[in-house]
mmCIF file of C-alpha atoms and ligand atoms in Angstrom:
data_model
loop_
_atom_site.group_PDB
_atom_site.id
_atom_site.type_symbol
_atom_site.label_atom_id
_atom_site.label_comp_id
_atom_site.label_asym_id
_atom_site.label_seq_id
_atom_site.Cartn_x
_atom_site.Cartn_y
_atom_site.Cartn_z
ATOM 1 C CA UNK S 297 37.384 158.481 63.613
ATOM 2 C CA UNK S 298 35.344 157.217 66.484
ATOM 3 C CA UNK S 299 37.997 155.584 68.663
ATOM 4 C CA UNK S 300 38.672 156.938 72.116
ATOM 5 C CA UNK S 301 42.283 157.490 71.238
ATOM 6 C CA UNK S 302 41.515 159.716 68.244
ATOM 7 C CA UNK S 303 38.996 161.624 70.288
ATOM 8 C CA UNK S 304 41.729 162.107 72.845
ATOM 9 C CA UNK S 305 44.167 163.387 70.253
ATOM 10 C CA UNK S 306 41.727 165.757 68.707
ATOM 11 C CA UNK S 307 39.845 166.934 71.711
ATOM 12 C CA UNK S 308 41.911 166.879 74.882
ATOM 13 C CA UNK S 309 45.274 168.463 75.489
ATOM 14 C CA UNK S 310 47.933 166.170 76.823
ATOM 15 C CA UNK S 311 48.709 166.983 80.452
ATOM 16 C CA UNK S 312 51.670 166.250 82.696
ATOM 17 C CA UNK S 313 49.358 164.270 84.945
ATOM 18 C CA UNK S 314 48.248 162.074 82.077
ATOM 19 C CA UNK S 315 51.881 161.378 81.156
ATOM 20 C CA UNK S 316 52.754 160.659 84.791
ATOM 21 C CA UNK S 317 49.830 158.259 85.050
ATOM 22 C CA UNK S 318 50.920 156.480 81.895
ATOM 23 C CA UNK S 319 54.426 156.109 83.335
ATOM 24 C CA UNK S 320 52.975 154.284 86.342
ATOM 25 C CA UNK S 321 52.724 151.256 84.042
ATOM 26 C CA UNK S 322 56.511 151.086 83.892
ATOM 27 C CA UNK S 323 57.863 148.781 86.579
ATOM 28 C CA UNK S 324 61.436 148.563 87.804
ATOM 29 C CA UNK S 325 62.164 144.847 87.364
ATOM 30 C CA UNK S 326 64.320 144.658 90.511
ATOM 31 C CA UNK S 327 62.425 146.852 92.932
ATOM 32 C CA UNK S 328 58.991 145.626 91.771
ATOM 33 C CA UNK S 329 57.473 149.091 91.972
ATOM 34 C CA UNK S 330 56.550 151.553 89.264
ATOM 35 C CA UNK S 331 58.998 154.302 88.393
ATOM 36 C CA UNK S 332 56.662 157.113 89.488
ATOM 37 C CA UNK S 333 56.229 155.557 92.938
ATOM 38 C CA UNK S 334 60.006 155.109 93.167
ATOM 39 C CA UNK S 335 60.569 158.799 92.426
ATOM 40 C CA UNK S 336 62.562 158.100 89.240
ATOM 41 C CA UNK S 337 60.477 160.500 87.107
ATOM 42 C CA UNK S 338 62.218 163.825 87.691
ATOM 43 C CA UNK S 339 60.601 166.025 85.074
ATOM 44 C CA UNK S 340 57.841 165.976 82.486
ATOM 45 C CA UNK S 341 57.490 168.779 79.995
ATOM 46 C CA UNK S 342 55.031 169.054 77.162
ATOM 47 C CA UNK S 343 55.478 171.504 74.342
ATOM 48 C CA UNK S 344 53.022 171.413 71.493
ATOM 49 C CA UNK S 345 53.031 167.782 70.414
ATOM 50 C CA UNK S 346 56.347 166.798 71.972
ATOM 51 C CA UNK S 347 56.874 165.228 75.373
ATOM 52 C CA UNK S 348 60.179 165.278 77.239
ATOM 53 C CA UNK S 349 60.618 163.098 80.304
ATOM 54 C CA UNK S 350 63.669 162.929 82.574
ATOM 55 C CA UNK S 351 64.111 159.589 84.328
ATOM 56 C CA UNK S 352 66.763 159.303 87.026
ATOM 57 C CA UNK S 353 68.027 155.784 87.712
ATOM 58 C CA UNK S 354 69.886 154.690 90.823
ATOM 59 C CA UNK S 355 73.108 153.919 88.931
ATOM 60 C CA UNK S 356 74.631 154.853 85.567
ATOM 61 C CA UNK S 357 75.635 151.177 85.260
ATOM 62 C CA UNK S 358 71.986 150.057 85.261
ATOM 63 C CA UNK S 359 71.696 146.912 83.108
ATOM 64 C CA UNK S 360 68.017 147.555 82.318
ATOM 65 C CA UNK S 361 68.466 151.180 81.265
ATOM 66 C CA UNK S 362 67.490 150.657 77.605
ATOM 67 C CA UNK S 363 64.622 148.367 78.573
ATOM 68 C CA UNK S 364 63.182 151.015 80.907
ATOM 69 C CA UNK S 365 63.686 153.758 78.342
ATOM 70 C CA UNK S 366 61.754 151.771 75.723
ATOM 71 C CA UNK S 367 59.008 150.943 78.240
ATOM 72 C CA UNK S 368 58.578 154.654 79.062
ATOM 73 C CA UNK S 369 58.381 155.551 75.410
ATOM 74 C CA UNK S 370 55.801 152.829 74.736
ATOM 75 C CA UNK S 371 53.679 153.880 77.707
ATOM 76 C CA UNK S 372 53.475 157.443 76.395
ATOM 77 C CA UNK S 373 53.041 156.289 72.811
ATOM 78 C CA UNK S 374 49.946 154.325 73.927
ATOM 79 C CA UNK S 375 48.525 157.522 75.328
ATOM 80 C CA UNK S 376 49.121 159.662 72.296
ATOM 81 C CA UNK S 377 50.552 158.162 69.117
ATOM 82 C CA UNK S 378 51.152 161.417 67.269
ATOM 83 C CA UNK S 379 53.638 162.797 69.738
ATOM 84 C CA UNK S 380 57.384 163.252 69.538
ATOM 85 C CA UNK S 381 58.697 161.561 72.666
ATOM 86 C CA UNK S 382 62.106 162.057 74.241
ATOM 87 C CA UNK S 383 63.038 160.032 77.316
ATOM 88 C CA UNK S 384 66.230 161.315 78.876
ATOM 89 C CA UNK S 385 67.898 158.745 81.125
ATOM 90 C CA UNK S 386 70.083 160.150 83.905
ATOM 91 C CA UNK S 387 71.439 158.556 87.065
ATOM 92 C CA UNK S 388 72.199 159.516 90.606
ATOM 93 C CA UNK S 389 73.655 156.766 92.756
ATOM 94 C CA UNK S 390 71.660 156.509 95.964
ATOM 95 C CA UNK S 391 73.505 156.077 99.210
ATOM 96 C CA UNK S 392 73.513 152.857 101.079
ATOM 97 C CA UNK S 393 70.847 152.949 103.767
ATOM 98 C CA UNK S 394 71.893 152.830 107.418
ATOM 99 C CA UNK S 395 74.678 154.721 109.160
ATOM 100 C CA UNK S 396 77.250 156.657 107.119
ATOM 101 C CA UNK S 397 80.845 155.702 107.302
ATOM 102 C CA UNK S 398 82.674 158.236 109.436
ATOM 103 C CA UNK S 399 86.007 157.234 107.937
ATOM 104 C CA UNK S 400 84.987 157.909 104.317
ATOM 105 C CA UNK S 401 81.973 160.211 104.512
ATOM 106 C CA UNK S 402 81.811 161.027 100.769
ATOM 107 C CA UNK S 403 81.560 157.382 99.671
ATOM 108 C CA UNK S 404 78.095 156.062 98.814
ATOM 109 C CA UNK S 405 78.881 152.349 98.527
ATOM 110 C CA UNK S 406 81.824 150.322 99.786
ATOM 111 C CA UNK S 407 81.991 146.940 98.083
ATOM 112 C CA UNK S 408 84.523 144.300 99.101
ATOM 113 C CA UNK S 409 85.800 141.667 96.687
ATOM 114 C CA UNK S 410 86.671 138.493 98.542
ATOM 115 C CA UNK S 411 87.551 134.851 97.921
ATOM 116 C CA UNK S 412 88.258 131.793 99.981
ATOM 117 C CA UNK S 413 91.430 130.912 98.111
ATOM 118 C CA UNK S 414 94.259 132.905 96.547
ATOM 119 C CA UNK S 415 94.950 132.894 92.823
ATOM 120 C CA UNK S 416 91.294 132.723 91.759
ATOM 121 C CA UNK S 417 91.585 136.095 90.024
ATOM 122 C CA UNK S 418 90.119 138.336 92.695
ATOM 123 C CA UNK S 419 92.402 141.289 91.961
ATOM 124 C CA UNK S 420 91.895 140.847 88.214
ATOM 125 C CA UNK S 421 88.136 140.929 88.689
ATOM 126 C CA UNK S 422 88.361 143.942 91.038
ATOM 127 C CA UNK S 423 90.359 146.162 88.650
ATOM 128 C CA UNK S 424 88.141 145.303 85.691
ATOM 129 C CA UNK S 425 84.923 145.902 87.642
ATOM 130 C CA UNK S 426 86.281 149.245 88.874
ATOM 131 C CA UNK S 427 87.219 150.402 85.372
ATOM 132 C CA UNK S 428 83.964 149.053 83.877
ATOM 133 C CA UNK S 429 81.927 151.017 86.447
ATOM 134 C CA UNK S 430 83.963 154.157 85.738
ATOM 135 C CA UNK S 431 83.297 153.675 82.008
ATOM 136 C CA UNK S 432 79.566 154.084 82.685
ATOM 137 C CA UNK S 433 80.228 157.494 84.241
ATOM 138 C CA UNK S 434 80.202 156.450 87.907
ATOM 139 C CA UNK S 435 82.753 157.919 90.343
ATOM 140 C CA UNK S 436 84.883 154.971 91.370
ATOM 141 C CA UNK S 437 87.672 154.293 93.857
ATOM 142 C CA UNK S 438 89.825 151.205 94.231
ATOM 143 C CA UNK S 439 91.282 150.291 97.612
ATOM 144 C CA UNK S 440 93.983 147.635 97.662
ATOM 145 C CA UNK S 441 93.278 146.000 101.012
ATOM 146 C CA UNK S 442 95.576 143.060 100.222
ATOM 147 C CA UNK S 443 98.254 144.291 102.604
ATOM 148 C CA UNK S 444 100.217 141.025 102.231
ATOM 149 C CA UNK S 445 100.566 141.176 98.470
ATOM 150 C CA UNK S 446 99.356 144.496 97.065
ATOM 151 C CA UNK S 447 99.205 144.140 93.280
ATOM 152 C CA UNK S 448 96.724 146.837 92.249
ATOM 153 C CA UNK S 449 99.504 149.323 91.302
ATOM 154 C CA UNK S 450 100.964 146.783 88.849
ATOM 155 C CA UNK S 451 97.599 145.732 87.402
ATOM 156 C CA UNK S 452 96.545 149.384 86.933
ATOM 157 C CA UNK S 453 99.794 150.405 85.255
ATOM 158 C CA UNK S 454 100.871 152.630 88.135
ATOM 159 C CA UNK S 455 103.579 150.710 89.940
ATOM 160 C CA UNK S 456 106.149 153.506 89.862
ATOM 161 C CA UNK S 457 103.793 156.171 91.150
ATOM 162 C CA UNK S 458 104.404 157.798 94.514
ATOM 163 C CA UNK S 459 101.369 159.568 95.925
ATOM 164 C CA UNK S 460 101.802 162.943 97.597
ATOM 165 C CA UNK S 461 100.157 164.360 100.659
ATOM 166 C CA UNK S 462 98.092 167.508 100.781
ATOM 167 C CA UNK S 463 96.472 168.946 103.918
ATOM 168 C CA UNK S 464 97.402 165.769 105.822
ATOM 169 C CA UNK S 465 95.631 163.509 103.358
ATOM 170 C CA UNK S 466 97.183 161.190 100.799
ATOM 171 C CA UNK S 467 96.024 162.011 97.261
ATOM 172 C CA UNK S 468 94.952 158.855 95.399
ATOM 173 C CA UNK S 469 96.618 157.911 92.099
ATOM 174 C CA UNK S 470 94.270 158.010 89.086
ATOM 175 C CA UNK S 471 94.215 155.608 86.142
ATOM 176 C CA UNK S 472 91.473 154.800 83.609
ATOM 177 C CA UNK S 473 89.058 157.093 85.466
ATOM 178 C CA UNK S 474 89.552 155.306 88.790
ATOM 179 C CA UNK S 475 91.086 156.731 91.990
ATOM 180 C CA UNK S 476 93.203 154.166 93.770
ATOM 181 C CA UNK S 477 95.311 153.632 96.841
ATOM 182 C CA UNK S 478 97.521 150.742 97.831
ATOM 183 C CA UNK S 479 100.131 149.987 100.419
ATOM 184 C CA UNK S 480 102.243 149.141 97.370
ATOM 185 C CA UNK S 481 102.591 152.896 96.679
ATOM 186 C CA UNK S 482 103.701 153.624 100.199
ATOM 187 C CA UNK S 483 106.248 150.851 100.870
ATOM 188 C CA UNK S 484 109.761 150.744 99.483
ATOM 189 C CA UNK S 485 110.021 147.910 96.970
ATOM 190 C CA UNK S 486 111.182 144.637 98.518
ATOM 191 C CA UNK S 487 110.367 145.769 102.059
ATOM 192 C CA UNK S 488 108.603 142.859 103.690
ATOM 193 C CA UNK S 489 106.307 143.571 106.581
ATOM 194 C CA UNK S 490 105.796 141.099 109.404
ATOM 195 C CA UNK S 491 102.089 141.555 109.943
ATOM 196 C CA UNK S 492 100.278 141.178 113.211
ATOM 197 C CA UNK S 493 96.479 141.512 113.491
ATOM 198 C CA UNK S 494 96.297 145.026 114.995
ATOM 199 C CA UNK S 495 98.745 146.315 112.365
ATOM 200 C CA UNK S 496 96.501 145.048 109.591
ATOM 201 C CA UNK S 497 93.503 146.795 111.125
ATOM 202 C CA UNK S 498 95.546 149.999 111.523
ATOM 203 C CA UNK S 499 96.712 149.898 107.920
ATOM 204 C CA UNK S 500 93.239 149.272 106.497
ATOM 205 C CA UNK S 501 91.975 152.167 108.624
ATOM 206 C CA UNK S 502 94.713 154.433 107.216
ATOM 207 C CA UNK S 503 93.959 153.429 103.636
ATOM 208 C CA UNK S 504 90.376 154.529 104.284
ATOM 209 C CA UNK S 505 90.657 157.549 106.547
ATOM 210 C CA UNK S 506 94.023 159.078 105.595
ATOM 211 C CA UNK S 507 93.304 159.086 101.859
ATOM 212 C CA UNK S 508 91.485 161.936 100.165
ATOM 213 C CA UNK S 509 88.816 159.758 98.516
ATOM 214 C CA UNK S 510 86.422 162.691 98.048
ATOM 215 C CA UNK S 511 82.966 161.903 96.677
ATOM 216 C CA UNK S 512 82.639 158.419 95.232
ATOM 217 C CA UNK S 513 79.683 156.359 94.063
ATOM 218 C CA UNK S 514 81.549 153.084 94.542
ATOM 219 C CA UNK S 515 84.706 152.211 96.448
ATOM 220 C CA UNK S 516 85.827 148.690 95.572
ATOM 221 C CA UNK S 517 88.127 146.993 98.080
ATOM 222 C CA UNK S 518 90.357 144.146 96.909
ATOM 223 C CA UNK S 519 90.882 141.840 99.896
ATOM 224 C CA UNK S 520 93.562 139.236 100.495
ATOM 225 C CA UNK S 521 92.235 135.676 100.165
ATOM 226 C CA UNK S 522 90.582 133.955 103.078
ATOM 227 C CA UNK S 523 88.965 134.978 106.289
ATOM 228 C CA UNK S 524 91.855 136.701 108.092
ATOM 229 C CA UNK S 525 92.439 140.087 109.658
ATOM 230 C CA UNK S 526 91.928 142.296 106.578
ATOM 231 C CA UNK S 527 88.321 141.278 105.773
ATOM 232 C CA UNK S 528 87.449 141.358 109.466
ATOM 233 C CA UNK S 529 88.964 144.831 109.890
ATOM 234 C CA UNK S 530 87.337 146.260 106.773
ATOM 235 C CA UNK S 531 83.872 144.982 107.684
ATOM 236 C CA UNK S 532 84.261 146.310 111.231
ATOM 237 C CA UNK S 533 85.675 149.707 110.249
ATOM 238 C CA UNK S 534 83.090 150.686 107.633
ATOM 239 C CA UNK S 535 79.545 149.634 106.768
ATOM 240 C CA UNK S 536 79.883 147.560 103.601
ATOM 241 C CA UNK S 537 77.099 147.708 101.037
ATOM 242 C CA UNK S 538 78.078 144.147 100.276
ATOM 243 C CA UNK S 539 80.657 141.591 99.300
ATOM 244 C CA UNK S 540 81.351 140.033 95.906
ATOM 245 C CA UNK S 541 82.727 136.493 96.180
ATOM 246 C CA UNK S 542 85.085 135.349 93.419
ATOM 247 C CA UNK S 543 85.601 131.648 92.851
ATOM 248 C CA UNK S 544 86.786 129.300 90.134
ATOM 249 C CA UNK S 545 84.715 126.328 88.985
ATOM 250 C CA UNK S 546 86.544 123.693 90.952
ATOM 251 C CA UNK S 547 85.446 122.112 94.181
ATOM 252 C CA UNK S 548 88.374 123.159 96.373
ATOM 253 C CA UNK S 549 87.831 126.830 95.537
ATOM 254 C CA UNK S 550 84.063 126.723 95.929
ATOM 255 C CA UNK S 551 84.190 124.877 99.281
ATOM 256 C CA UNK S 552 86.488 127.528 100.689
ATOM 257 C CA UNK S 553 84.364 130.303 99.154
ATOM 258 C CA UNK S 554 81.549 129.098 101.435
ATOM 259 C CA UNK S 555 83.736 129.877 104.460
ATOM 260 C CA UNK S 556 84.273 133.462 103.316
ATOM 261 C CA UNK S 557 80.523 133.860 102.878
ATOM 262 C CA UNK S 558 79.932 132.601 106.439
ATOM 263 C CA UNK S 559 82.441 135.087 107.841
ATOM 264 C CA UNK S 560 80.799 138.075 106.153
ATOM 265 C CA UNK S 561 77.362 136.921 107.196
ATOM 266 C CA UNK S 562 78.562 136.800 110.808
ATOM 267 C CA UNK S 563 79.877 140.336 110.361
ATOM 268 C CA UNK S 564 76.453 141.407 109.040
ATOM 269 C CA UNK S 565 77.791 142.282 105.590
ATOM 270 C CA UNK S 566 75.371 141.311 102.818
ATOM 271 C CA UNK S 567 76.682 139.118 100.007
ATOM 272 C CA UNK S 568 76.050 140.771 96.616
ATOM 273 C CA UNK S 569 76.719 137.534 94.785
ATOM 274 C CA UNK S 570 79.210 135.100 93.301
ATOM 275 C CA UNK S 571 81.460 135.709 90.274
ATOM 276 C CA UNK S 572 82.874 132.657 88.549
ATOM 277 C CA UNK S 573 86.331 133.320 87.120
ATOM 278 C CA UNK S 574 88.375 131.181 84.723
ATOM 279 C CA UNK S 575 85.129 129.645 83.491
ATOM 280 C CA UNK S 576 84.292 128.056 80.150
ATOM 281 C CA UNK S 577 85.846 129.637 77.053
ATOM 282 C CA UNK S 578 85.656 129.152 73.315
ATOM 283 C CA UNK S 579 88.779 127.586 71.845
ATOM 284 C CA UNK S 580 90.017 130.095 69.252
ATOM 285 C CA UNK S 581 91.299 127.341 66.932
ATOM 286 C CA UNK S 582 88.569 124.698 67.023
ATOM 287 C CA UNK S 583 85.711 126.975 68.085
ATOM 288 C CA UNK S 584 84.740 124.416 70.743
ATOM 289 C CA UNK S 585 83.598 125.316 74.261
ATOM 290 C CA UNK S 586 86.244 124.237 76.756
ATOM 291 C CA UNK S 587 86.682 124.205 80.508
ATOM 292 C CA UNK S 588 89.791 124.809 82.589
ATOM 293 C CA UNK S 589 88.259 123.265 85.696
ATOM 294 C CA UNK S 590 85.605 120.615 86.094
ATOM 295 C CA UNK S 591 83.825 121.084 89.390
ATOM 296 C CA UNK S 592 81.070 123.019 91.073
ATOM 297 C CA UNK S 593 80.223 125.925 88.781
ATOM 298 C CA UNK S 594 79.662 129.469 89.975
ATOM 299 C CA UNK S 595 75.899 129.263 89.604
ATOM 300 C CA UNK S 596 75.787 125.999 91.578
ATOM 301 C CA UNK S 597 77.858 127.651 94.288
ATOM 302 C CA UNK S 598 75.545 130.677 94.291
ATOM 303 C CA UNK S 599 72.508 128.389 94.600
ATOM 304 C CA UNK S 600 74.119 126.492 97.478
ATOM 305 C CA UNK S 601 74.907 129.724 99.276
ATOM 306 C CA UNK S 602 71.508 131.234 98.402
ATOM 307 C CA UNK S 603 73.065 134.357 96.884
ATOM 308 C CA UNK S 604 72.762 135.869 93.378
ATOM 309 C CA UNK S 605 75.024 134.537 90.609
ATOM 310 C CA UNK S 606 76.628 137.585 89.012
ATOM 311 C CA UNK S 607 78.203 135.905 85.977
ATOM 312 C CA UNK S 608 81.197 134.041 84.620
ATOM 313 C CA UNK S 609 84.493 135.332 83.210
ATOM 314 C CA UNK S 610 86.046 132.983 80.650
ATOM 315 C CA UNK S 611 89.556 131.642 81.057
ATOM 316 C CA UNK S 612 91.722 133.607 78.620
ATOM 317 C CA UNK S 613 95.491 134.123 78.575
ATOM 318 C CA UNK S 614 94.832 137.680 77.324
ATOM 319 C CA UNK S 615 93.360 138.480 80.735
ATOM 320 C CA UNK S 616 96.595 137.474 82.375
ATOM 321 C CA UNK S 617 98.660 139.430 79.837
ATOM 322 C CA UNK S 618 96.657 142.586 80.335
ATOM 323 C CA UNK S 619 97.049 142.255 84.107
ATOM 324 C CA UNK S 620 100.830 142.042 83.735
ATOM 325 C CA UNK S 621 100.862 144.896 81.223
ATOM 326 C CA UNK S 622 98.988 147.148 83.645
ATOM 327 C CA UNK S 623 96.086 147.729 81.249
ATOM 328 C CA UNK S 624 92.831 146.084 82.426
ATOM 329 C CA UNK S 625 91.037 143.849 79.884
ATOM 330 C CA UNK S 626 88.062 146.200 79.535
ATOM 331 C CA UNK S 627 90.513 148.827 78.195
ATOM 332 C CA UNK S 628 93.018 146.612 76.383
ATOM 333 C CA UNK S 629 90.572 144.191 74.738
ATOM 334 C CA UNK S 630 87.248 146.004 74.384
ATOM 335 C CA UNK S 631 84.492 144.123 72.610
ATOM 336 C CA UNK S 632 85.868 140.682 73.569
ATOM 337 C CA UNK S 633 83.781 138.099 75.480
ATOM 338 C CA UNK S 634 85.827 138.736 78.617
ATOM 339 C CA UNK S 635 85.394 142.532 78.461
ATOM 340 C CA UNK S 636 81.650 142.027 77.934
ATOM 341 C CA UNK S 637 81.517 139.655 80.910
ATOM 342 C CA UNK S 638 83.286 142.166 83.174
ATOM 343 C CA UNK S 639 80.926 144.941 82.023
ATOM 344 C CA UNK S 640 77.791 142.858 82.583
ATOM 345 C CA UNK S 641 78.972 141.829 86.032
ATOM 346 C CA UNK S 642 79.770 145.467 86.888
ATOM 347 C CA UNK S 643 76.156 146.295 85.958
ATOM 348 C CA UNK S 644 74.865 143.497 88.194
ATOM 349 C CA UNK S 645 77.012 144.661 91.106
ATOM 350 C CA UNK S 646 75.670 148.202 90.710
ATOM 351 C CA UNK S 647 72.133 146.834 90.419
ATOM 352 C CA UNK S 648 72.437 144.717 93.580
ATOM 353 C CA UNK S 649 73.876 147.735 95.419
ATOM 354 C CA UNK S 650 70.899 149.855 94.327
ATOM 355 C CA UNK S 651 68.493 147.190 95.522
ATOM 356 C CA UNK S 652 70.186 147.110 98.911
ATOM 357 C CA UNK S 653 70.248 150.925 99.029
ATOM 358 C CA UNK S 654 66.477 151.007 98.899
ATOM 359 C CA UNK S 655 65.416 149.067 101.946
ATOM 360 C CA UNK S 656 61.879 147.945 102.436
ATOM 361 C CA UNK S 657 61.018 150.956 104.576
ATOM 362 C CA UNK S 658 62.373 153.347 101.969
ATOM 363 C CA UNK S 659 60.343 151.572 99.306
ATOM 364 C CA UNK S 660 57.238 152.069 101.436
ATOM 365 C CA UNK S 661 57.989 155.761 101.808
ATOM 366 C CA UNK S 662 59.087 156.370 98.229
HETATM 367 N N1 ADP Q 790 89.983 134.669 83.565
HETATM 368 C C1 ADP Q 790 91.297 134.514 83.582
HETATM 369 N N2 ADP Q 790 91.941 133.902 82.557
HETATM 370 C C2 ADP Q 790 93.288 133.727 82.576
HETATM 371 N N3 ADP Q 790 94.087 134.129 83.571
HETATM 372 C C3 ADP Q 790 93.521 134.767 84.604
HETATM 373 C C4 ADP Q 790 92.097 135.000 84.675
HETATM 374 N N4 ADP Q 790 91.833 135.647 85.825
HETATM 375 C C5 ADP Q 790 93.010 135.822 86.457
HETATM 376 N N5 ADP Q 790 94.022 135.294 85.741
HETATM 377 C C6 ADP Q 790 95.437 135.234 86.128
HETATM 378 O O1 ADP Q 790 95.542 134.422 87.294
HETATM 379 C C7 ADP Q 790 96.535 134.923 88.188
HETATM 380 C C8 ADP Q 790 95.911 135.207 89.556
HETATM 381 O O2 ADP Q 790 95.025 136.293 89.455
HETATM 382 P P1 ADP Q 790 94.854 137.374 90.605
HETATM 383 O O3 ADP Q 790 93.851 138.354 90.125
HETATM 384 O O4 ADP Q 790 96.178 137.901 91.043
HETATM 385 O O5 ADP Q 790 94.226 136.453 91.739
HETATM 386 P P2 ADP Q 790 93.969 136.717 93.301
HETATM 387 O O6 ADP Q 790 93.870 138.182 93.507
HETATM 388 O O7 ADP Q 790 92.696 135.979 93.581
HETATM 389 O O8 ADP Q 790 95.117 136.107 94.028
HETATM 390 C C9 ADP Q 790 97.100 136.166 87.534
HETATM 391 O O9 ADP Q 790 98.249 135.821 86.835
HETATM 392 C C10 ADP Q 790 95.988 136.575 86.557
HETATM 393 O O10 ADP Q 790 96.482 137.306 85.459
HETATM 394 MG MG1 MG Q 791 94.948 139.457 94.689
#
């Protein structure tokens, strides 16, 4: 009965300050600061022998949520082993630092999904990331900025919807917890548009400013492939939190992906990272690992471009089927390797956005 800890339990009452000090041992692995310094500890209450702590993360899609929760519990447990400890994890997405977007003032993060080449699965990745983020409880919008071939309505099971207008704003269509808008909803089917640069810019502007997006944590924009007018317009019209580059593991696709990265860097839009799509998969019959493409992998590409690698989505015909059926994989095939991959990548995207939201100066002031 002579240890310091027992003396503590018997003699001293546990104080909020002592709990707060203990929580200073818990570091955010991305921001490299402790959670008290970062302002994540929102409330500490002590009642008898039970401690209740409210921790507010910067995104509900935080991939290290459980890890942080356990670390908080352990830190308090070290202080006072006899206590009942409840760590409540909440989240409030922090706004991107820098100027607000005048066109979409209620949107905290605008994230563009881009690729060098068409057909790499950019739209497939965008819809699944949007739905996966919404599944965590985030408020999510999906902007189909592929004015040449809008396919979001089809992939989200909403191709026959016609949005209506209220108070001069177009009301987005909702599916799977995501608000979306696409030129596909607004054009008559089969009406081809002969696009010129200024028209693309005007249309992207309308899809942002004329739509009642309301308050969103994340607005994901699906771009047409390449480095044309749509990506240029989007990056010039609104401050992007960052760009996700989708590529397939073959050399042609990854070489062209580098060009897209260069464009966004010139436009001062940060690159959140690279997603490899149609990557290695497990053959359902033989159980062997197989590849569709043999070339530069997504993580090699990310290393070359000096950007984070966000993960790989396996090649799987089910992904294609769910796209055609209008039910994203994360809804249609939950629990599969591909759904898990989309969900992990959504967490990484949210995590990278949070890191960018807290600039160095903010970290100093936190
Ligand atoms: N991981 C995958 N496995 C199998 N098929 C896929 C995968 N990702 C995308 N596809 C299919 O590839 C085609 C192109 O995808 P899409 O998302 O339209 O590409 P992009 O928007 O880059 O042009 C679609 O038919 C889609 O269903
Ligand atoms: Mg597409």
